[in-house]
Coordinates of C-alpha atoms and ligand atoms in Angstrom, one line a residue:
Chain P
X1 CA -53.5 -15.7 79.4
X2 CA -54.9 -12.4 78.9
X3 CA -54.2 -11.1 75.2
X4 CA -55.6 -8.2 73.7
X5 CA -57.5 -8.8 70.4
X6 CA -55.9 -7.9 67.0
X7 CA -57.1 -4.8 65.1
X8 CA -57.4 -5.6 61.2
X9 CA -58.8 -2.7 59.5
X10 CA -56.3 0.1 58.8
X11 CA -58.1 3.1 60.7
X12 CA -55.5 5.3 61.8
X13 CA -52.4 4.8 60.1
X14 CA -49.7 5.5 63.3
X15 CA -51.9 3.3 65.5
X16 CA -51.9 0.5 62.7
X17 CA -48.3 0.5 63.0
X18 CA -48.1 0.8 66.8
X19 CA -50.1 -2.2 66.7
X20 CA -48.2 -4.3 64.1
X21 CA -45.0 -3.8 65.9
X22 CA -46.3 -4.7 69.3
X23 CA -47.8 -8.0 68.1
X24 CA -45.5 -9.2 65.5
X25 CA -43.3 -11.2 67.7
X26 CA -46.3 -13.1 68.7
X27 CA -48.1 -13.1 65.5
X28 CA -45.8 -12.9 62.6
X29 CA -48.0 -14.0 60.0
X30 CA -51.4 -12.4 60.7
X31 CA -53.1 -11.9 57.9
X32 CA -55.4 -9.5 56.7
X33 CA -59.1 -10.0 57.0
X34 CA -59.6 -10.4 53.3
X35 CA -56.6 -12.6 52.5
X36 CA -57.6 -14.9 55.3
X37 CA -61.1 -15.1 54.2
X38 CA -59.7 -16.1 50.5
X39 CA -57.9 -18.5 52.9
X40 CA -60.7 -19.4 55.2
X41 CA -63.0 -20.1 52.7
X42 CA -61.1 -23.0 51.4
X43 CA -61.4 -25.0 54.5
X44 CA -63.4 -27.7 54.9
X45 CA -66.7 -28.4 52.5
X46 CA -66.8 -24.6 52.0
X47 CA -64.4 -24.7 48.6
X48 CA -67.2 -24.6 46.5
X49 CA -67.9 -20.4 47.6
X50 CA -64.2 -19.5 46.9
X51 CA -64.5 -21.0 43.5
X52 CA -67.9 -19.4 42.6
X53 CA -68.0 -15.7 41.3
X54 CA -71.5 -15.5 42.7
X55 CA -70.0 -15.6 46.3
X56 CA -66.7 -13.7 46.6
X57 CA -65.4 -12.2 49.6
X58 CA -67.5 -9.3 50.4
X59 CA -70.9 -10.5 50.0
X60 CA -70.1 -13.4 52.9
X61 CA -68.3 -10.5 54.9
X62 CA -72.0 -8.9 54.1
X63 CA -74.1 -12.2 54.9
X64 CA -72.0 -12.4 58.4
X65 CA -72.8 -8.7 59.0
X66 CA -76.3 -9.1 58.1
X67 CA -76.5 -12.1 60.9
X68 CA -74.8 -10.2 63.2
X69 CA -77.2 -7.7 62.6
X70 CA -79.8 -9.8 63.3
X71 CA -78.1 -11.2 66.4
X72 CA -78.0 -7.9 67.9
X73 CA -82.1 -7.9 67.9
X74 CA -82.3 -11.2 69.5
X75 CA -80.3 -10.0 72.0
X76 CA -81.9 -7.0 73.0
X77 CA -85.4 -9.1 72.4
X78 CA -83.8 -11.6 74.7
X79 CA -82.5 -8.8 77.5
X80 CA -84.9 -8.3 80.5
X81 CA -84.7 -4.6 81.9
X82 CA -84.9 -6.4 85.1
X83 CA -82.7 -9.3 85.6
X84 CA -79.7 -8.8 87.8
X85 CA -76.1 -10.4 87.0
X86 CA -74.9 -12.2 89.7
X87 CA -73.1 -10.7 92.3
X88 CA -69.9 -12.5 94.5
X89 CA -68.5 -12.1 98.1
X90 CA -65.2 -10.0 98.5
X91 CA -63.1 -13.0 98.7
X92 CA -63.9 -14.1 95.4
X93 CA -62.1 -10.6 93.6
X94 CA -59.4 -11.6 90.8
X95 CA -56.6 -10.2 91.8
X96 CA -55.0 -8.8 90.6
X97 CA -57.4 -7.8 87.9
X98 CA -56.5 -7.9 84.4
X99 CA -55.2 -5.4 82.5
X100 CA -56.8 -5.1 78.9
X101 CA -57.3 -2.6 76.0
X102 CA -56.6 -1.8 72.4
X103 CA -52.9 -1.0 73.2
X104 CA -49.8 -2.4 76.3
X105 CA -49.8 -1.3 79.7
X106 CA -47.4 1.0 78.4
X107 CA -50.1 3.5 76.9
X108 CA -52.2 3.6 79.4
X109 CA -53.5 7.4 79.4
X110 CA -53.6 9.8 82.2
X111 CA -55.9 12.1 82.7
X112 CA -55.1 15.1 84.8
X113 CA -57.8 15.2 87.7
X114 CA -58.6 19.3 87.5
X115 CA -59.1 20.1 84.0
X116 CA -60.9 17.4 83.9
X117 CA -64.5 18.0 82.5
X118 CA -67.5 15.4 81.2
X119 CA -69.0 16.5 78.1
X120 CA -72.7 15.9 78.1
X121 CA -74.5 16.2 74.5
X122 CA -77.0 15.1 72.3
X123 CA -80.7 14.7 73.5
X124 CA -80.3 15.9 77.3
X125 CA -82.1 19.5 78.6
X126 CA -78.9 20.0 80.8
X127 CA -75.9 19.8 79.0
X128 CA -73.4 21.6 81.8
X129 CA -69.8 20.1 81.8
X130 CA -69.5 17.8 85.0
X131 CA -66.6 17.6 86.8
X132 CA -65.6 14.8 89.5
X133 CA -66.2 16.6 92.5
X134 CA -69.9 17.0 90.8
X135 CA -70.0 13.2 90.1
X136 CA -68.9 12.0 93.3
X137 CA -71.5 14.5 95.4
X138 CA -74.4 12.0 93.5
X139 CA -75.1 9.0 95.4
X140 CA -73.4 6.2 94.9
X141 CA -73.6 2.7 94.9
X142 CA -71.0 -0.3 94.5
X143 CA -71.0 -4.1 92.7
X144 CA -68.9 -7.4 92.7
X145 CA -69.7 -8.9 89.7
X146 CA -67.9 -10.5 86.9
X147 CA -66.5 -8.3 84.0
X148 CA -67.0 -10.9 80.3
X149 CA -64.2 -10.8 78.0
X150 CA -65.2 -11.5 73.9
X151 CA -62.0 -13.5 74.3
X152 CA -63.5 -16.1 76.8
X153 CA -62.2 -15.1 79.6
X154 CA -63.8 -13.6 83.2
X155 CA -62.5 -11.8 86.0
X156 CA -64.3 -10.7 89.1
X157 CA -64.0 -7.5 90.1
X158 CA -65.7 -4.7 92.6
X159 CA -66.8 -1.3 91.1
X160 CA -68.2 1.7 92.5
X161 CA -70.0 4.8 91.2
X162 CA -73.2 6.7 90.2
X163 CA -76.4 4.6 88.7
X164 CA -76.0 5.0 85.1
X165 CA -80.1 5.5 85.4
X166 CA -79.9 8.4 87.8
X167 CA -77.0 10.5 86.2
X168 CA -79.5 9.9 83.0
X169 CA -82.7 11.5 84.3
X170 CA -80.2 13.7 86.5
X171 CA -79.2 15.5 83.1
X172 CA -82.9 15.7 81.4
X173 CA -82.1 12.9 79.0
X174 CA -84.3 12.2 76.7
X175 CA -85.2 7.9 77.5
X176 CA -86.6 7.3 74.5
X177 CA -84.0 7.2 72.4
X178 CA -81.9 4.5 71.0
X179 CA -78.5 5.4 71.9
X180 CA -75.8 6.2 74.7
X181 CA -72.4 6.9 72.6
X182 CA -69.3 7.3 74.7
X183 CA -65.9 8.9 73.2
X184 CA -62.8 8.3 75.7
X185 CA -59.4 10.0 76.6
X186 CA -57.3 6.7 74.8
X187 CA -60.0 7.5 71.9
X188 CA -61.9 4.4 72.3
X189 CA -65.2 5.1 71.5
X190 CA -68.7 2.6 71.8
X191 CA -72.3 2.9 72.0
X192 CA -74.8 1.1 74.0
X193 CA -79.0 0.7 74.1
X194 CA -81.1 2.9 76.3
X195 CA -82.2 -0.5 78.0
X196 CA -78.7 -1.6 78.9
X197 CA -78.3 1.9 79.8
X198 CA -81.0 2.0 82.3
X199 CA -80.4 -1.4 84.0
X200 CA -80.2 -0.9 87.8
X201 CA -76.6 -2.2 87.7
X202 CA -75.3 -0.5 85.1
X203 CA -72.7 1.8 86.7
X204 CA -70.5 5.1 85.9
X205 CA -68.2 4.0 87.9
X206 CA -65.9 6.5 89.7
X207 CA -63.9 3.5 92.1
X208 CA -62.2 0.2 91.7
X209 CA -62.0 -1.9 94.9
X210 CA -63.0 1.3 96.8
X211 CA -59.7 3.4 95.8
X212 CA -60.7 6.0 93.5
X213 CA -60.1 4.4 89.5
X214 CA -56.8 4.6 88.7
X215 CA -55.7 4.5 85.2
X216 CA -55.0 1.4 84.4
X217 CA -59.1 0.5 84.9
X218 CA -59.7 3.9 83.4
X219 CA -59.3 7.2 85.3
X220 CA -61.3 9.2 85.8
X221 CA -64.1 7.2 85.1
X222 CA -65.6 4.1 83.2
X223 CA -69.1 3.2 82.3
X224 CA -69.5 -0.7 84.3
X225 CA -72.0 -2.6 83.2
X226 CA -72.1 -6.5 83.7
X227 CA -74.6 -7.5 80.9
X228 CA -72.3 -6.7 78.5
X229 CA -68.7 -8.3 77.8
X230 CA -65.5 -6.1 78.4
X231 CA -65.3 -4.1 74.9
X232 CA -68.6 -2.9 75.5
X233 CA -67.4 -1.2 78.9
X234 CA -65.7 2.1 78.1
X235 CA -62.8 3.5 80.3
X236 CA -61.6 7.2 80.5
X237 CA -64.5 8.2 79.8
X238 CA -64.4 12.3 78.2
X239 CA -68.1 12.5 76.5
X240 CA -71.7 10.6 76.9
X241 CA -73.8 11.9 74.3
X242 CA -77.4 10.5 73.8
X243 CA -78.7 9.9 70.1
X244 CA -80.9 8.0 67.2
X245 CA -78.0 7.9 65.3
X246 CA -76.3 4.2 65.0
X247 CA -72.9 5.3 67.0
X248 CA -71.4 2.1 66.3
X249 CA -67.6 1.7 68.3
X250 CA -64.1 1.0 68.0
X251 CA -64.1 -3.0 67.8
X252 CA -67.7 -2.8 66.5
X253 CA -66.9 -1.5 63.6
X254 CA -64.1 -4.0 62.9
X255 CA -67.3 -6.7 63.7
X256 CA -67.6 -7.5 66.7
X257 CA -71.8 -7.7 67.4
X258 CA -72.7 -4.4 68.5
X259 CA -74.9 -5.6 71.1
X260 CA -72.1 -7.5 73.2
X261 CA -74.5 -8.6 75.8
X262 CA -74.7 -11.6 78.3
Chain S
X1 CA -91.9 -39.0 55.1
X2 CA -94.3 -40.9 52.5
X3 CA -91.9 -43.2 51.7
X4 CA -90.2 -44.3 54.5
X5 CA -90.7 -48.0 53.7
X6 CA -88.6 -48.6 50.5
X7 CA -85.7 -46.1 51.5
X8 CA -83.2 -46.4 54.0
X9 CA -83.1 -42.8 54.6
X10 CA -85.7 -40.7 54.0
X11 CA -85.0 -37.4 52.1
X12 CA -85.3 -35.2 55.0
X13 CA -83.3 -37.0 57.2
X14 CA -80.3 -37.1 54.8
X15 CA -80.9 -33.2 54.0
X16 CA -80.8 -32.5 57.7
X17 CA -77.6 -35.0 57.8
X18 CA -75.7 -32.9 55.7
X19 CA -76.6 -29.2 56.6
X20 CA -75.6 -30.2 60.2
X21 CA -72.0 -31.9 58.9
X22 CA -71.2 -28.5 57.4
X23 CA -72.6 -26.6 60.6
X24 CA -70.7 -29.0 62.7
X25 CA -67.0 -28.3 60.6
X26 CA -67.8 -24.0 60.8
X27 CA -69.1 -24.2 64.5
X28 CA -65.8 -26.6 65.3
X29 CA -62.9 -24.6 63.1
X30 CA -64.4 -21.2 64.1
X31 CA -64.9 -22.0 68.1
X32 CA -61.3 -23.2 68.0
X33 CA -59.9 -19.7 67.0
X34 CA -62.4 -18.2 69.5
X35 CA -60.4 -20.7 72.1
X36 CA -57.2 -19.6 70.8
X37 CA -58.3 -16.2 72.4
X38 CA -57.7 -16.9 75.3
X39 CA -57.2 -21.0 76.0
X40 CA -57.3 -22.6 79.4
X41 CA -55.6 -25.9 78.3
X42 CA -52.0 -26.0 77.8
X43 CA -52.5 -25.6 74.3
X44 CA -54.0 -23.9 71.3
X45 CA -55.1 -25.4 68.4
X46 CA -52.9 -24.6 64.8
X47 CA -54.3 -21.6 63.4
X48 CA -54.1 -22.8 60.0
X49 CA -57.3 -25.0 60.9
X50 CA -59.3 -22.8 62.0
X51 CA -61.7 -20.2 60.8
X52 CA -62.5 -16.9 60.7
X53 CA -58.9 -15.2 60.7
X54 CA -59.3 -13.2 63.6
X55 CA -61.6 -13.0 66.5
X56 CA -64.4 -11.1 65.6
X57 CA -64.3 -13.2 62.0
X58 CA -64.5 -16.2 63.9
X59 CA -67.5 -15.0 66.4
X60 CA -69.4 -14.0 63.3
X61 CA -69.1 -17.3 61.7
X62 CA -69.7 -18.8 65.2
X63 CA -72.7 -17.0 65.7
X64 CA -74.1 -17.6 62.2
X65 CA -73.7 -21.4 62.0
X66 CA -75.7 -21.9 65.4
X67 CA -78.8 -20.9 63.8
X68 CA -77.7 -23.2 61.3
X69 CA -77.3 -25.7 64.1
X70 CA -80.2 -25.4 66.1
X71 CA -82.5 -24.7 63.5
X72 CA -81.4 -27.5 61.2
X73 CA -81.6 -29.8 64.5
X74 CA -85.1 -28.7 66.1
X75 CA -86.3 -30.0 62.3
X76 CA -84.5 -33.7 62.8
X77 CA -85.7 -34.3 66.6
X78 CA -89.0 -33.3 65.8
X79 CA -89.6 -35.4 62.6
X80 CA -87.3 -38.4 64.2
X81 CA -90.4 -38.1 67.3
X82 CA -93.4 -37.2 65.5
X83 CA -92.4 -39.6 62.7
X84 CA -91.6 -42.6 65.3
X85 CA -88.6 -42.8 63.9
X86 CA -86.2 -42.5 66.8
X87 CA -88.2 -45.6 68.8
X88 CA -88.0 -47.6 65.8
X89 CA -84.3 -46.7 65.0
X90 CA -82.6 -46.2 67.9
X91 CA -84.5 -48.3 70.5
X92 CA -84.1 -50.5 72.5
X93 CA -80.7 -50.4 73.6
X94 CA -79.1 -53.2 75.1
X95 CA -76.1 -52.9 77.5
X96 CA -75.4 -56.6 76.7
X97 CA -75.9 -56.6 73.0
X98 CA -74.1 -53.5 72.9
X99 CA -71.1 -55.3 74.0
X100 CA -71.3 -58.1 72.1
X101 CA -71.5 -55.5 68.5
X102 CA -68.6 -53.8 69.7
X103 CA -66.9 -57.3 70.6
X104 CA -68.1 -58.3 67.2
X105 CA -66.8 -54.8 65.1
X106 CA -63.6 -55.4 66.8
X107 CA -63.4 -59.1 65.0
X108 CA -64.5 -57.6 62.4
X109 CA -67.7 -60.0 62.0
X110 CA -70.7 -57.3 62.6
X111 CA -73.1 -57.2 59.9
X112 CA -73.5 -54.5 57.1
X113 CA -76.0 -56.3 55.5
X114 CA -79.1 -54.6 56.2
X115 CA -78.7 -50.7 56.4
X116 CA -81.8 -49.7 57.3
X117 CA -81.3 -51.4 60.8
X118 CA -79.1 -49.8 62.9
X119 CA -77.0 -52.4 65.2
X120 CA -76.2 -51.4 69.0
X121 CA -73.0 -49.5 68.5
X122 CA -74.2 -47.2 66.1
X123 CA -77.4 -46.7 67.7
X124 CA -75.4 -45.9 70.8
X125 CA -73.1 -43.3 69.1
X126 CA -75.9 -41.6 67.2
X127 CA -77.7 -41.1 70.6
X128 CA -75.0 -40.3 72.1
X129 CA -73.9 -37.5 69.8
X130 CA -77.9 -36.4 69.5
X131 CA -77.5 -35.7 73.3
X132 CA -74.3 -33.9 73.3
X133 CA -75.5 -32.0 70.7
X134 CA -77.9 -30.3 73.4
X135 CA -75.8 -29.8 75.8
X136 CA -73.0 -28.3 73.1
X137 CA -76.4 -25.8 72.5
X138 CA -76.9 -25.3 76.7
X139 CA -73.7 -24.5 77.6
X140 CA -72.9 -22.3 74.4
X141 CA -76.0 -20.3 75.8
X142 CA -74.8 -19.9 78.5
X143 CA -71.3 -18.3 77.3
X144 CA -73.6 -15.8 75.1
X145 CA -76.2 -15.1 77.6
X146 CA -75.3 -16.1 80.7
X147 CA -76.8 -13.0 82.6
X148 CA -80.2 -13.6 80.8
X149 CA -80.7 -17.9 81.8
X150 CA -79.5 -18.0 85.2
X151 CA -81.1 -21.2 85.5
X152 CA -79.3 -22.7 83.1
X153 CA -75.6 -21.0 84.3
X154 CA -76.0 -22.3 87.5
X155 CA -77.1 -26.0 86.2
X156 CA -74.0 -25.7 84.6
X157 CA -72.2 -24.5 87.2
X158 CA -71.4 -20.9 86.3
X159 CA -69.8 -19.0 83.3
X160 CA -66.4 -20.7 83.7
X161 CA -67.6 -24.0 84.5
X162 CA -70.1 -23.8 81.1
X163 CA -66.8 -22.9 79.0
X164 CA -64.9 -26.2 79.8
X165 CA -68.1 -27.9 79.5
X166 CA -68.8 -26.4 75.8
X167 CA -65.0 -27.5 75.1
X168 CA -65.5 -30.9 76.3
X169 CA -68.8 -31.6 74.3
X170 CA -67.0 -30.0 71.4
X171 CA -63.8 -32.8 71.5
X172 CA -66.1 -35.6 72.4
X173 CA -68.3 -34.3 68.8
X174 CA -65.1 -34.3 66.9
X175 CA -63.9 -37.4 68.3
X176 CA -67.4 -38.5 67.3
X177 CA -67.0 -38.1 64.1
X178 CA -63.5 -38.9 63.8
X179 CA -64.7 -42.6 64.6
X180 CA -68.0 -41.7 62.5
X181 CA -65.6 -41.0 59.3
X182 CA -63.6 -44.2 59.3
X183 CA -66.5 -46.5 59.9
X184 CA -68.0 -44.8 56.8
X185 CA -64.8 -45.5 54.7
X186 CA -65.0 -48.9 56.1
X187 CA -68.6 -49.4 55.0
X188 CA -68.9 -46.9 51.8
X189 CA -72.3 -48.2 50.9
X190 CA -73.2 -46.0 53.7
X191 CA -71.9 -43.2 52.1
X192 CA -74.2 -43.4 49.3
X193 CA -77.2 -44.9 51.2
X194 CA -76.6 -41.3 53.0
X195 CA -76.4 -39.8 49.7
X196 CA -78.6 -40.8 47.3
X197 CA -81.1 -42.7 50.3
X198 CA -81.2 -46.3 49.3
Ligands
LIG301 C1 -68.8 -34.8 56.7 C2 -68.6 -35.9 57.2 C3 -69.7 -36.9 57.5 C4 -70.0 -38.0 56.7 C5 -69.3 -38.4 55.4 C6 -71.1 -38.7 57.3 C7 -71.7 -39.9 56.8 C8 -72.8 -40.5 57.4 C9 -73.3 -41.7 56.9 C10 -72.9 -42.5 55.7 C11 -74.4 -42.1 57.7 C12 -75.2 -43.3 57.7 C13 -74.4 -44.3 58.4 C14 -75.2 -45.5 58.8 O1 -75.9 -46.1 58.0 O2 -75.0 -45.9 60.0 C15 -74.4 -41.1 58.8 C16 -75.4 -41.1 59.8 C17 -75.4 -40.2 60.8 N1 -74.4 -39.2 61.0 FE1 -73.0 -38.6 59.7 N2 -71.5 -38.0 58.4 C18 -70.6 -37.0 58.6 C19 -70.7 -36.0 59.6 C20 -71.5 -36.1 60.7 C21 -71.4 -35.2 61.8 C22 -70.4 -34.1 62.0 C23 -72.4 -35.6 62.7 C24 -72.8 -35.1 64.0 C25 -72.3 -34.2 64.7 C26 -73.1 -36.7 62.1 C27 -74.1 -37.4 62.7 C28 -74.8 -38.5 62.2 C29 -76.0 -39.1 62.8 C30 -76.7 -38.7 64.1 C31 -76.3 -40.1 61.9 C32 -77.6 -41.0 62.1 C33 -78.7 -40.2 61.4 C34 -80.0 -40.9 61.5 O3 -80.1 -42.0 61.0 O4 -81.0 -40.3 61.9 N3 -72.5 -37.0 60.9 N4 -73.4 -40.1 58.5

């Protein structure tokens, strides 16, 4: 049931290929994103744009963007600071959870516990490297909720770790600014709003089911938040960095909405 | 809405008509690649009808033709009310003479000759499709935003309840307009009544 998207844009040549060999049992003919919009556009009443030189491929790739775009403001018009997600009694855990990123369970990174360090840039006063046995001395909180996935489908789950809010003002941050940005050990990388940021249950989270993370739901630690769907939820988290400037992320910038919210 | 009288579809309804049909085929061929994702039926629809290519193509197309959608349908409900339209059109509806125009399209003896009056099957699929129309617009809020109308999730019955529930209103649309399309080749006057308004 649980599939990980496809990546269509050529970013890193290696991974590309990593990626095309791992899916091409299951998807032998995926196309690329241009060739299957050539494709796409001839289905149904929508022939008339593939024939028109007025409308070729990259100005509807543009006009999607543009909505997506636009999407993105409704959402975070639509997102109240204050409303909780709702939250589910120990016996209702998935387990076991899913398993899902970018790449197989076979890739999953490892992160060695005592060099680890968390970088801490951007528009904060204090930007000392943390390191777990600093994270874990803040007080901490925990969550059942239920983690979103773009692809449809939901898993509950119980997280524990440090209020995004408090490690925030805990490091001087600046909370006026538009942007979290997160790069991570597997070299995922997203961004999310200063609102989203802020919500109360928005969580760095430090434990899964309260056994410290292990890697395969991101050691050492993942940002948790469950306003947002799954792709928006870094793991292995190595640098938080706050910012005006558009971040963007790994699947956003292959379009997915940046927002990702629910 | 000036000359209502002497056509049997006034301009705006077949404007809003048609912009829905083509919202209805991207909202349908690009939600089935979304369900592809990650279906919870025993089976997933041919890839070669649906749109968008990938996920996040068919999410972006998803996600643009719903403003489409709800736009384009906000504008029909609220000339169909303010205009009267939908009492004179679509009311009253009749169990009994319902049956007896399905009894009579089955014989193949119910009339065509008037169409600006709509008999009791139609004005029961037309209704019928107006309100699962809403609901297809409900649940899909709650699959974007279920966080932000918890009102709404739990009328639904939660996240995963509101996804089988978008899926059903979705097949009982197509299957909608699967029946729609052949009555229309049956009776192509309609067609062009639809199209040109008289
Ligand atoms: C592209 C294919 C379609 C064609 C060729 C088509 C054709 C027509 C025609 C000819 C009529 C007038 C029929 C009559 O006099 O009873 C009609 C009415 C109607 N159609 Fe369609 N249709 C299509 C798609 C759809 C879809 C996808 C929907 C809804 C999801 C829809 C909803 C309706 C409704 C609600 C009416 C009644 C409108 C009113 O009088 O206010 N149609 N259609």
């Amino acid at each position: 049931m649980i599939k990980k998207p496809f990546r269509q844009l050529a970013i890193d040549g290696d991974l590309v290929l990593k990626d095309a060999t791992k899916e091409i049992s299951r998807r032998l003919d995926q196309p690329t994103r241009r060739a299957f919009l050539q494709r796409s556009l001839s289905l149904g009443g929508l022939s008339l744009l593939s024939g028109c030189s007025l409308v070729d491929d990259s100005s509807v790739e543009n006009a999607l963007m543009t909505v997506s775009r636009f999407n993105d403001k409704v959402q975070a018009w639509l997102f109240d600071p204050n409303r909780l997600a709702p939250t589910y009694p120990d016996s209702m855990i998935t387990r076991p959870f899913p398993f899902n990123a970018y790449y197989g369970e076979d890739e999953i990174r490892h992160v060695e516990e005592e060099s680890y360090r968390l970088e801490v840039t951007g528009m904060v006063a204090d930007k000392h490297a943390w390191t777990l046995a600093e994270l874990r001395a803040m007080p901490q909180t925990d969550q059942i909720t239920r983690h979103i996935c773009v692809e449809g489908w939901s898993a509950i789950g119980k997280w524990g770790g440090v209020p995004f809010a408090s490690f925030l003002r805990r490091v001087g941050a600046d909370l006026s600014a538009q942007y979290v940005g997160f790069k991570c050990a597997d070299d995922y990388y997203t961004s999310i709003d200063m609102p989203t940021a802020l919500h109360p249950q928005t969580l760095l989270t430090l434990t899964y089911d309260s056994q410290p993370l292990p890697p395969r739901y991101g050691f050492p630690m993942k940002l948790r938040m469950p306003t947002k769907l799954g792709y928006k939820n870094p793991k292995h988290i190595q640098a938080i960095f706050v910012t005006n400037t558009y971040p963007g992320g790994y699947w956003e910038d292959q379009g997915y909405n940046w927002f990702g919210g629910s | 809405m000036a000359n209502d009288t002497d056509l049997i579809h006034p301009l705006w309804v077949r404007l809003t008509h048609w912009i829905n049909a083509l919202a209805i085929v991207v909202l349908a061929t690009s939600g089935w690649r979304i369900y592809d994702a990650s279906p919870f039926f025993a089976f997933a629809i041919p890839r070669e009808i649906t749109l968008g290519g990938w996920l996040g193509g068919a999410i972006q197309w998803h996600f643009a033709a719903m403003w489409v959608l709800v736009g384009n349908g906000l504008i029909y409900l609220a000339c169909n009310i303010v205009s009267g339209r939908l009492w004179r059109k679509f009311f009253p509806l009749s169990p009994r003479a319902f049956l007896a125009d399905v009894l009579a399209a089955v014989k193949g003896r119910l009339s065509h000759v008037d169409l600006s009056h709509y008999n009791m099957v139609q004005r029961a699929a037309y209704l019928f499709v107006m309100v699962d129309s809403v609901l297809l617009v409900l649940s899909g809020l709650v699959l974007w935003k279920s966080v932000q109308f918890p009102i709404l999730r739990e009328l639904l019955g939660g996240y995963e309840a509101a996804r089988r529930e978008h899926f059903l209103a979705m097949a009982a649309l197509v299957a909608f307009a699967a029946i729609h399309l052949l009555m229309v080749a049956l009776v192509p006057r309609t067609l062009l009544a639809m199209i040109r308004g008289r």
